mmCIF file of C-alpha atoms and ligand atoms in Angstrom:
data_model
loop_
_atom_site.group_PDB
_atom_site.id
_atom_site.type_symbol
_atom_site.label_atom_id
_atom_site.label_comp_id
_atom_site.label_asym_id
_atom_site.label_seq_id
_atom_site.Cartn_x
_atom_site.Cartn_y
_atom_site.Cartn_z
ATOM 1 C CA UNK A 1 0.000 0.000 0.000
ATOM 2 C CA UNK A 2 1.241 3.437 -0.926
ATOM 3 C CA UNK A 3 1.565 5.893 1.923
ATOM 4 C CA UNK A 4 -0.480 9.057 1.446
ATOM 5 C CA UNK A 5 1.458 12.051 0.221
ATOM 6 C CA UNK A 6 1.888 15.100 2.352
ATOM 7 C CA UNK A 7 -0.794 16.869 0.325
ATOM 8 C CA UNK A 8 -3.232 13.951 0.718
ATOM 9 C CA UNK A 9 -2.582 13.834 4.438
ATOM 10 C CA UNK A 10 -3.174 17.542 4.796
ATOM 11 C CA UNK A 11 -6.472 17.262 2.910
ATOM 12 C CA UNK A 12 -7.570 14.241 4.945
ATOM 13 C CA UNK A 13 -6.651 15.893 8.232
ATOM 14 C CA UNK A 14 -9.344 17.875 9.940
ATOM 15 C CA UNK A 15 -8.921 21.475 8.845
ATOM 16 C CA UNK A 16 -9.095 24.487 11.070
ATOM 17 C CA UNK A 17 -12.037 26.684 10.066
ATOM 18 C CA UNK A 18 -12.101 30.349 11.014
ATOM 19 C CA UNK A 19 -14.343 33.345 10.618
ATOM 20 C CA UNK A 20 -12.546 36.687 10.750
ATOM 21 C CA UNK A 21 -13.117 40.416 10.437
ATOM 22 C CA UNK A 22 -10.899 43.448 10.945
ATOM 23 C CA UNK A 23 -11.506 47.148 11.218
ATOM 24 C CA UNK A 24 -9.404 50.218 11.801
ATOM 25 C CA UNK A 25 -10.580 53.746 12.512
ATOM 26 C CA UNK A 26 -8.725 57.047 12.925
ATOM 27 C CA UNK A 27 -10.750 57.816 16.065
ATOM 28 C CA UNK A 28 -12.157 61.223 17.002
ATOM 29 C CA UNK A 29 -9.077 63.272 17.848
ATOM 30 C CA UNK A 30 -6.264 62.285 15.491
ATOM 31 C CA UNK A 31 -5.830 63.400 11.923
ATOM 32 C CA UNK A 32 -3.933 60.335 10.749
ATOM 33 C CA UNK A 33 -4.229 56.647 11.314
ATOM 34 C CA UNK A 34 -0.837 55.124 12.184
ATOM 35 C CA UNK A 35 -2.293 51.683 12.976
ATOM 36 C CA UNK A 36 -2.086 48.839 10.493
ATOM 37 C CA UNK A 37 -3.505 45.343 10.316
ATOM 38 C CA UNK A 38 -3.546 42.316 8.033
ATOM 39 C CA UNK A 39 -4.512 38.695 7.984
ATOM 40 C CA UNK A 40 -3.709 35.721 5.769
ATOM 41 C CA UNK A 41 -5.840 32.588 5.545
ATOM 42 C CA UNK A 42 -4.188 30.306 2.975
ATOM 43 C CA UNK A 43 -6.590 28.685 0.518
ATOM 44 C CA UNK A 44 -4.171 25.839 -0.186
ATOM 45 C CA UNK A 45 -5.005 23.118 2.378
ATOM 46 C CA UNK A 46 -1.352 22.059 2.478
ATOM 47 C CA UNK A 47 -0.177 25.555 3.404
ATOM 48 C CA UNK A 48 -3.080 25.935 5.845
ATOM 49 C CA UNK A 49 -2.216 22.617 7.535
ATOM 50 C CA UNK A 50 1.499 23.337 7.765
ATOM 51 C CA UNK A 51 1.697 27.065 8.352
ATOM 52 C CA UNK A 52 -1.823 28.001 9.450
ATOM 53 C CA UNK A 53 -3.514 31.393 9.344
ATOM 54 C CA UNK A 54 -1.821 34.617 10.415
ATOM 55 C CA UNK A 55 -3.212 37.797 12.008
ATOM 56 C CA UNK A 56 -1.265 40.987 12.707
ATOM 57 C CA UNK A 57 -2.020 44.340 14.324
ATOM 58 C CA UNK A 58 0.581 47.129 14.605
ATOM 59 C CA UNK A 59 0.443 50.601 16.159
ATOM 60 C CA UNK A 60 3.052 52.916 14.668
ATOM 61 C CA UNK A 61 4.776 55.808 16.369
ATOM 62 C CA UNK A 62 7.314 58.521 15.614
ATOM 63 C CA UNK A 63 5.066 61.092 13.997
ATOM 64 C CA UNK A 64 2.582 60.792 11.187
ATOM 65 C CA UNK A 65 4.763 59.726 8.231
ATOM 66 C CA UNK A 66 7.129 57.589 10.312
ATOM 67 C CA UNK A 67 4.436 55.792 12.339
ATOM 68 C CA UNK A 68 2.383 54.823 9.318
ATOM 69 C CA UNK A 69 5.472 53.534 7.543
ATOM 70 C CA UNK A 70 6.665 51.503 10.536
ATOM 71 C CA UNK A 71 3.339 49.756 11.132
ATOM 72 C CA UNK A 72 2.964 49.060 7.424
ATOM 73 C CA UNK A 73 6.458 47.545 7.150
ATOM 74 C CA UNK A 74 5.618 45.395 10.183
ATOM 75 C CA UNK A 75 2.426 43.853 8.777
ATOM 76 C CA UNK A 76 3.887 43.443 5.266
ATOM 77 C CA UNK A 77 7.168 41.896 6.396
ATOM 78 C CA UNK A 78 5.602 39.539 8.921
ATOM 79 C CA UNK A 79 2.900 38.300 6.531
ATOM 80 C CA UNK A 80 5.482 37.604 3.827
ATOM 81 C CA UNK A 81 8.333 36.230 5.919
ATOM 82 C CA UNK A 82 6.171 33.942 8.033
ATOM 83 C CA UNK A 83 5.087 31.886 5.008
ATOM 84 C CA UNK A 84 8.605 31.797 3.551
ATOM 85 C CA UNK A 85 10.202 30.497 6.727
ATOM 86 C CA UNK A 86 11.073 26.810 6.648
ATOM 87 C CA UNK A 87 10.625 25.949 10.322
ATOM 88 C CA UNK A 88 7.891 23.470 11.195
ATOM 89 C CA UNK A 89 7.361 25.292 14.455
ATOM 90 C CA UNK A 90 4.804 28.059 14.037
ATOM 91 C CA UNK A 91 6.254 29.921 17.025
ATOM 92 C CA UNK A 92 9.755 29.881 15.578
ATOM 93 C CA UNK A 93 8.615 31.076 12.135
ATOM 94 C CA UNK A 94 6.612 33.848 13.755
ATOM 95 C CA UNK A 95 9.568 34.909 15.881
ATOM 96 C CA UNK A 96 11.850 35.060 12.848
ATOM 97 C CA UNK A 97 9.285 37.025 10.809
ATOM 98 C CA UNK A 98 8.920 39.611 13.578
ATOM 99 C CA UNK A 99 12.703 39.884 13.963
ATOM 100 C CA UNK A 100 12.944 40.533 10.241
ATOM 101 C CA UNK A 101 10.299 43.263 10.530
ATOM 102 C CA UNK A 102 12.279 44.852 13.362
ATOM 103 C CA UNK A 103 15.439 44.887 11.222
ATOM 104 C CA UNK A 104 13.607 46.336 8.209
ATOM 105 C CA UNK A 105 12.083 49.188 10.215
ATOM 106 C CA UNK A 106 15.374 49.872 11.985
ATOM 107 C CA UNK A 107 17.173 50.032 8.663
ATOM 108 C CA UNK A 108 14.536 52.318 7.124
ATOM 109 C CA UNK A 109 14.807 54.663 10.104
ATOM 110 C CA UNK A 110 18.618 54.758 9.784
ATOM 111 C CA UNK A 111 18.327 55.774 6.112
ATOM 112 C CA UNK A 112 16.330 58.899 6.903
ATOM 113 C CA UNK A 113 16.996 61.350 9.716
ATOM 114 C CA UNK A 114 13.352 62.435 9.658
ATOM 115 C CA UNK A 115 12.413 58.916 10.641
ATOM 116 C CA UNK A 116 14.627 58.685 13.700
ATOM 117 C CA UNK A 117 12.549 57.212 16.489
ATOM 118 C CA UNK A 118 10.243 55.458 14.038
ATOM 119 C CA UNK A 119 8.790 52.356 15.611
ATOM 120 C CA UNK A 120 5.712 50.240 16.030
ATOM 121 C CA UNK A 121 4.085 47.838 18.410
ATOM 122 C CA UNK A 122 3.122 44.455 17.076
ATOM 123 C CA UNK A 123 0.773 41.709 18.129
ATOM 124 C CA UNK A 124 0.570 38.699 15.830
ATOM 125 C CA UNK A 125 -1.170 35.341 16.044
ATOM 126 C CA UNK A 126 -0.719 32.140 14.085
ATOM 127 C CA UNK A 127 -3.590 29.661 14.294
ATOM 128 C CA UNK A 128 -2.632 26.211 13.065
ATOM 129 C CA UNK A 129 -4.502 22.961 13.690
ATOM 130 C CA UNK A 130 -5.510 23.163 17.332
ATOM 131 C CA UNK A 131 -2.795 25.562 18.484
ATOM 132 C CA UNK A 132 -2.318 29.316 18.495
ATOM 133 C CA UNK A 133 1.043 31.061 18.751
ATOM 134 C CA UNK A 134 0.621 34.624 19.892
ATOM 135 C CA UNK A 135 3.541 37.048 19.860
ATOM 136 C CA UNK A 136 3.836 40.647 20.970
ATOM 137 C CA UNK A 137 6.115 43.611 21.333
ATOM 138 C CA UNK A 138 4.718 46.771 22.944
ATOM 139 C CA UNK A 139 1.215 47.381 24.263
ATOM 140 C CA UNK A 140 -1.040 46.088 21.496
ATOM 141 C CA UNK A 141 -2.929 43.131 22.915
ATOM 142 C CA UNK A 142 -4.355 39.694 22.237
ATOM 143 C CA UNK A 143 -7.334 38.431 24.190
ATOM 144 C CA UNK A 144 -8.695 34.897 24.181
ATOM 145 C CA UNK A 145 -12.416 34.520 24.815
ATOM 146 C CA UNK A 146 -13.768 31.143 25.885
ATOM 147 C CA UNK A 147 -17.235 30.581 27.310
ATOM 148 C CA UNK A 148 -17.894 33.591 29.493
ATOM 149 C CA UNK A 149 -14.213 34.234 30.201
ATOM 150 C CA UNK A 150 -11.818 36.718 28.688
ATOM 151 C CA UNK A 151 -8.074 36.476 29.238
ATOM 152 C CA UNK A 152 -5.407 38.877 28.074
ATOM 153 C CA UNK A 153 -2.816 36.523 26.595
ATOM 154 C CA UNK A 154 -0.102 39.085 25.911
ATOM 155 C CA UNK A 155 1.717 41.103 28.548
ATOM 156 C CA UNK A 156 1.985 44.797 27.757
ATOM 157 C CA UNK A 157 5.522 46.097 27.432
ATOM 158 C CA UNK A 158 4.644 49.444 28.927
ATOM 159 C CA UNK A 159 5.715 51.465 31.937
ATOM 160 C CA UNK A 160 2.275 51.307 33.572
ATOM 161 C CA UNK A 161 1.992 47.533 33.033
ATOM 162 C CA UNK A 162 5.358 47.087 34.761
ATOM 163 C CA UNK A 163 4.087 49.168 37.682
ATOM 164 C CA UNK A 164 0.932 47.011 37.859
ATOM 165 C CA UNK A 165 3.002 43.795 37.799
ATOM 166 C CA UNK A 166 5.175 45.215 40.584
ATOM 167 C CA UNK A 167 2.053 45.992 42.614
ATOM 168 C CA UNK A 168 2.665 49.750 42.509
ATOM 169 C CA UNK A 169 -0.380 50.689 40.425
ATOM 170 C CA UNK A 170 -3.827 49.128 40.038
ATOM 171 C CA UNK A 171 -5.275 48.286 36.601
ATOM 172 C CA UNK A 172 -7.678 51.204 36.981
ATOM 173 C CA UNK A 173 -4.892 53.629 37.882
ATOM 174 C CA UNK A 174 -2.880 52.385 34.901
ATOM 175 C CA UNK A 175 -5.797 53.004 32.558
ATOM 176 C CA UNK A 176 -5.880 56.733 33.322
ATOM 177 C CA UNK A 177 -2.214 57.334 34.228
ATOM 178 C CA UNK A 178 -0.480 60.212 32.423
ATOM 179 C CA UNK A 179 2.402 57.856 31.515
ATOM 180 C CA UNK A 180 0.087 55.154 30.098
ATOM 181 C CA UNK A 181 1.395 55.686 26.562
ATOM 182 C CA UNK A 182 5.026 55.005 27.466
ATOM 183 C CA UNK A 183 6.054 51.643 26.036
ATOM 184 C CA UNK A 184 9.190 49.787 27.043
ATOM 185 C CA UNK A 185 9.684 47.703 23.896
ATOM 186 C CA UNK A 186 8.853 48.270 20.252
ATOM 187 C CA UNK A 187 9.903 47.234 16.778
ATOM 188 C CA UNK A 188 12.358 49.410 14.889
ATOM 189 C CA UNK A 189 14.115 51.525 17.488
ATOM 190 C CA UNK A 190 16.878 48.997 18.252
ATOM 191 C CA UNK A 191 18.853 46.617 16.040
ATOM 192 C CA UNK A 192 17.535 43.660 18.029
ATOM 193 C CA UNK A 193 14.300 43.131 19.904
ATOM 194 C CA UNK A 194 12.979 40.804 22.570
ATOM 195 C CA UNK A 195 9.731 39.151 21.526
ATOM 196 C CA UNK A 196 7.313 37.214 23.736
ATOM 197 C CA UNK A 197 5.587 34.172 22.233
ATOM 198 C CA UNK A 198 2.622 32.533 23.960
ATOM 199 C CA UNK A 199 1.449 29.118 22.740
ATOM 200 C CA UNK A 200 -2.193 28.320 23.498
ATOM 201 C CA UNK A 201 -4.404 25.336 22.794
ATOM 202 C CA UNK A 202 -7.518 26.490 20.934
ATOM 203 C CA UNK A 203 -11.029 25.085 21.130
ATOM 204 C CA UNK A 204 -14.163 25.309 19.058
ATOM 205 C CA UNK A 205 -16.100 28.536 19.663
ATOM 206 C CA UNK A 206 -13.046 30.328 21.048
ATOM 207 C CA UNK A 207 -12.597 33.881 19.839
ATOM 208 C CA UNK A 208 -9.347 35.772 19.580
ATOM 209 C CA UNK A 209 -9.208 39.569 19.620
ATOM 210 C CA UNK A 210 -6.088 41.470 18.539
ATOM 211 C CA UNK A 211 -6.197 45.215 19.115
ATOM 212 C CA UNK A 212 -4.280 48.438 19.638
ATOM 213 C CA UNK A 213 -4.424 50.503 22.825
ATOM 214 C CA UNK A 214 -6.920 52.828 21.131
ATOM 215 C CA UNK A 215 -9.401 50.029 21.852
ATOM 216 C CA UNK A 216 -8.062 48.329 24.996
ATOM 217 C CA UNK A 217 -7.457 51.662 26.737
ATOM 218 C CA UNK A 218 -11.052 52.779 26.175
ATOM 219 C CA UNK A 219 -13.125 49.606 26.400
ATOM 220 C CA UNK A 220 -12.824 47.235 29.363
ATOM 221 C CA UNK A 221 -11.872 43.573 28.912
ATOM 222 C CA UNK A 222 -15.310 42.518 30.050
ATOM 223 C CA UNK A 223 -17.058 44.834 27.642
ATOM 224 C CA UNK A 224 -14.879 43.490 24.798
ATOM 225 C CA UNK A 225 -16.014 39.987 25.782
ATOM 226 C CA UNK A 226 -19.663 41.016 25.917
ATOM 227 C CA UNK A 227 -19.546 42.685 22.481
ATOM 228 C CA UNK A 228 -17.747 39.748 20.815
ATOM 229 C CA UNK A 229 -20.106 37.242 22.480
ATOM 230 C CA UNK A 230 -23.153 38.941 21.050
ATOM 231 C CA UNK A 231 -22.429 38.572 17.346
ATOM 232 C CA UNK A 232 -20.065 37.347 14.659
ATOM 233 C CA UNK A 233 -16.687 38.956 13.868
ATOM 234 C CA UNK A 234 -18.092 41.399 11.262
ATOM 235 C CA UNK A 235 -20.500 43.043 13.663
ATOM 236 C CA UNK A 236 -18.125 42.690 16.597
ATOM 237 C CA UNK A 237 -15.294 44.737 15.076
ATOM 238 C CA UNK A 238 -17.787 47.446 14.170
ATOM 239 C CA UNK A 239 -19.224 47.604 17.687
ATOM 240 C CA UNK A 240 -15.778 47.517 19.333
ATOM 241 C CA UNK A 241 -14.619 50.514 17.295
ATOM 242 C CA UNK A 242 -17.927 52.281 17.861
ATOM 243 C CA UNK A 243 -17.653 51.814 21.632
ATOM 244 C CA UNK A 244 -14.072 53.182 21.745
ATOM 245 C CA UNK A 245 -15.281 56.231 19.794
ATOM 246 C CA UNK A 246 -18.264 56.691 22.113
ATOM 247 C CA UNK A 247 -15.766 56.734 24.989
ATOM 248 C CA UNK A 248 -13.891 59.609 23.369
ATOM 249 C CA UNK A 249 -11.852 57.986 20.586
ATOM 250 C CA UNK A 250 -8.649 59.866 21.512
ATOM 251 C CA UNK A 251 -6.424 57.457 19.565
ATOM 252 C CA UNK A 252 -6.508 55.306 16.435
ATOM 253 C CA UNK A 253 -8.594 52.160 16.983
ATOM 254 C CA UNK A 254 -7.871 48.768 15.413
ATOM 255 C CA UNK A 255 -9.321 45.321 16.037
ATOM 256 C CA UNK A 256 -9.202 41.894 14.461
ATOM 257 C CA UNK A 257 -11.738 39.344 15.710
ATOM 258 C CA UNK A 258 -11.174 35.676 14.845
ATOM 259 C CA UNK A 259 -13.841 33.130 15.648
ATOM 260 C CA UNK A 260 -12.850 29.435 15.707
ATOM 261 C CA UNK A 261 -15.570 27.547 13.839
ATOM 262 C CA UNK A 262 -13.810 24.197 13.931
ATOM 263 C CA UNK A 263 -10.398 23.219 15.276
ATOM 264 C CA UNK A 264 -8.042 21.300 13.053
ATOM 265 C CA UNK A 265 -5.971 18.195 13.676
ATOM 266 C CA UNK A 266 -2.767 18.555 15.599
ATOM 267 C CA UNK A 267 -0.221 20.050 13.201
ATOM 268 C CA UNK A 268 2.030 17.493 11.486
ATOM 269 C CA UNK A 269 5.243 16.584 13.327
ATOM 270 C CA UNK A 270 4.218 18.495 16.424
ATOM 271 C CA UNK A 271 6.328 17.388 19.318
ATOM 272 C CA UNK A 272 4.386 16.760 22.422
ATOM 273 C CA UNK A 273 3.400 19.874 24.323
ATOM 274 C CA UNK A 274 5.723 20.827 27.140
ATOM 275 C CA UNK A 275 4.800 23.202 29.901
ATOM 276 C CA UNK A 276 7.457 25.823 30.264
ATOM 277 C CA UNK A 277 6.139 27.805 33.214
ATOM 278 C CA UNK A 278 8.461 30.727 32.671
ATOM 279 C CA UNK A 279 11.537 28.516 32.922
ATOM 280 C CA UNK A 280 14.524 29.460 30.822
ATOM 281 C CA UNK A 281 15.064 27.005 27.999
ATOM 282 C CA UNK A 282 18.458 26.580 26.353
ATOM 283 C CA UNK A 283 19.034 28.319 23.059
ATOM 284 C CA UNK A 284 19.308 25.041 21.194
ATOM 285 C CA UNK A 285 15.870 23.844 22.255
ATOM 286 C CA UNK A 286 12.671 24.737 20.491
ATOM 287 C CA UNK A 287 9.812 24.167 22.865
ATOM 288 C CA UNK A 288 6.132 24.009 22.247
ATOM 289 C CA UNK A 289 4.750 25.102 25.564
ATOM 290 C CA UNK A 290 1.026 24.736 25.181
ATOM 291 C CA UNK A 291 -1.263 25.813 27.945
ATOM 292 C CA UNK A 292 -4.487 23.852 27.739
ATOM 293 C CA UNK A 293 -7.624 23.513 29.787
ATOM 294 C CA UNK A 294 -8.214 26.433 32.112
ATOM 295 C CA UNK A 295 -7.855 29.940 30.827
ATOM 296 C CA UNK A 296 -5.057 31.506 32.781
ATOM 297 C CA UNK A 297 -2.481 33.897 31.417
ATOM 298 C CA UNK A 298 0.661 31.875 30.745
ATOM 299 C CA UNK A 299 4.267 32.915 30.869
ATOM 300 C CA UNK A 300 5.791 33.402 27.438
ATOM 301 C CA UNK A 301 7.552 30.344 26.059
ATOM 302 C CA UNK A 302 11.177 30.480 25.006
ATOM 303 C CA UNK A 303 11.686 29.680 21.361
ATOM 304 C CA UNK A 304 14.972 29.002 19.741
ATOM 305 C CA UNK A 305 15.312 30.298 16.267
ATOM 306 C CA UNK A 306 17.633 27.555 15.047
ATOM 307 C CA UNK A 307 16.042 24.932 12.765
ATOM 308 C CA UNK A 308 14.161 22.236 14.652
ATOM 309 C CA UNK A 309 16.032 18.937 14.688
ATOM 310 C CA UNK A 310 14.539 16.263 12.475
ATOM 311 C CA UNK A 311 12.730 18.723 10.232
ATOM 312 C CA UNK A 312 11.482 17.086 7.096
ATOM 313 C CA UNK A 313 9.400 19.859 5.616
ATOM 314 C CA UNK A 314 10.996 22.570 3.545
ATOM 315 C CA UNK A 315 9.217 25.460 1.940
ATOM 316 C CA UNK A 316 10.643 26.991 -1.182
ATOM 317 C CA UNK A 317 11.664 30.582 -0.798
ATOM 318 C CA UNK A 318 9.419 33.017 -2.617
ATOM 319 C CA UNK A 319 5.957 34.195 -1.744
ATOM 320 C CA UNK A 320 3.538 31.461 -0.793
ATOM 321 C CA UNK A 321 1.053 34.064 0.300
ATOM 322 C CA UNK A 322 -0.307 35.448 -2.927
ATOM 323 C CA UNK A 323 -2.199 34.684 -5.048
ATOM 324 C CA UNK A 324 -3.110 31.433 -3.288
ATOM 325 C CA UNK A 325 -4.467 33.039 -0.196
ATOM 326 C CA UNK A 326 -7.037 35.475 0.995
ATOM 327 C CA UNK A 327 -5.277 38.592 2.102
ATOM 328 C CA UNK A 328 -7.397 41.150 3.761
ATOM 329 C CA UNK A 329 -7.676 44.582 2.222
ATOM 330 C CA UNK A 330 -5.555 47.207 3.874
ATOM 331 C CA UNK A 331 -7.189 50.153 5.580
ATOM 332 C CA UNK A 332 -7.648 53.213 3.403
HETATM 333 CA CA1 CA B 401 -2.180 53.800 19.814
#
């Protein structure tokens, strides 16, 4: 008997099915929108099974021209590089794609004095099979909604968030603090960047929300949950943006809502999940630390960026993204 090919196996395997919508809005006070967003859901079942779907939100800074450029480079570079990377580990590919975005923005800033200080936050999620890899730099957030719970998966890299973690400020104080916009990490301002990656098991009917602080600073976690619970992604993104505007809309507002219709099979060649619990893992070890079951914020996993041992899959270099995939329209 002939063993099924990789393509046949990927078609036979249970596919992840997602419903998604995204929306960005300039808000009520700003003249320009420096946020950017994008998603990629590959149509090719082989690419979908092996690389999964990708969602990115970025909040640019450094003044109008610089901020828009930085957030755009981030979403473009990550969506291209992720699908070109040959690692089987979604978390490793995502990490490398974000590092590449950091280098591209840093280089662009160095080429032009007017763009000194150009940077962007970034929150990105890969959903593949039954696992999500969520990565962030800065204070754009990812929330996971399950049942009647909402959990902020990412940890903000901001001054106020550090004060909250140290027990020096409450969440409510942080929300209105004059220093709430000060972030402690971003893409583009340094040659290298530290990126957190959070692996999460996903379940049917879960929803994932990626957003900038123009939403999370104006609409409470519980209200985000309530809005997303009430309707599908299309209506949800509209109501989330509307609510942030009703609350003043002082900043640009961006949200992606992903609803998990059906989870897929475990990704091919996935090594068994390992809990990392914030433990330092050696640089030569790629670890899939998957938190499953209860919804509690996990510590970021440590991913090595060297190729996983025993890799058998290789992707050709060159864009796998277009024209085989649905790429969301960019905001106007
Ligand atoms: Ca912002």
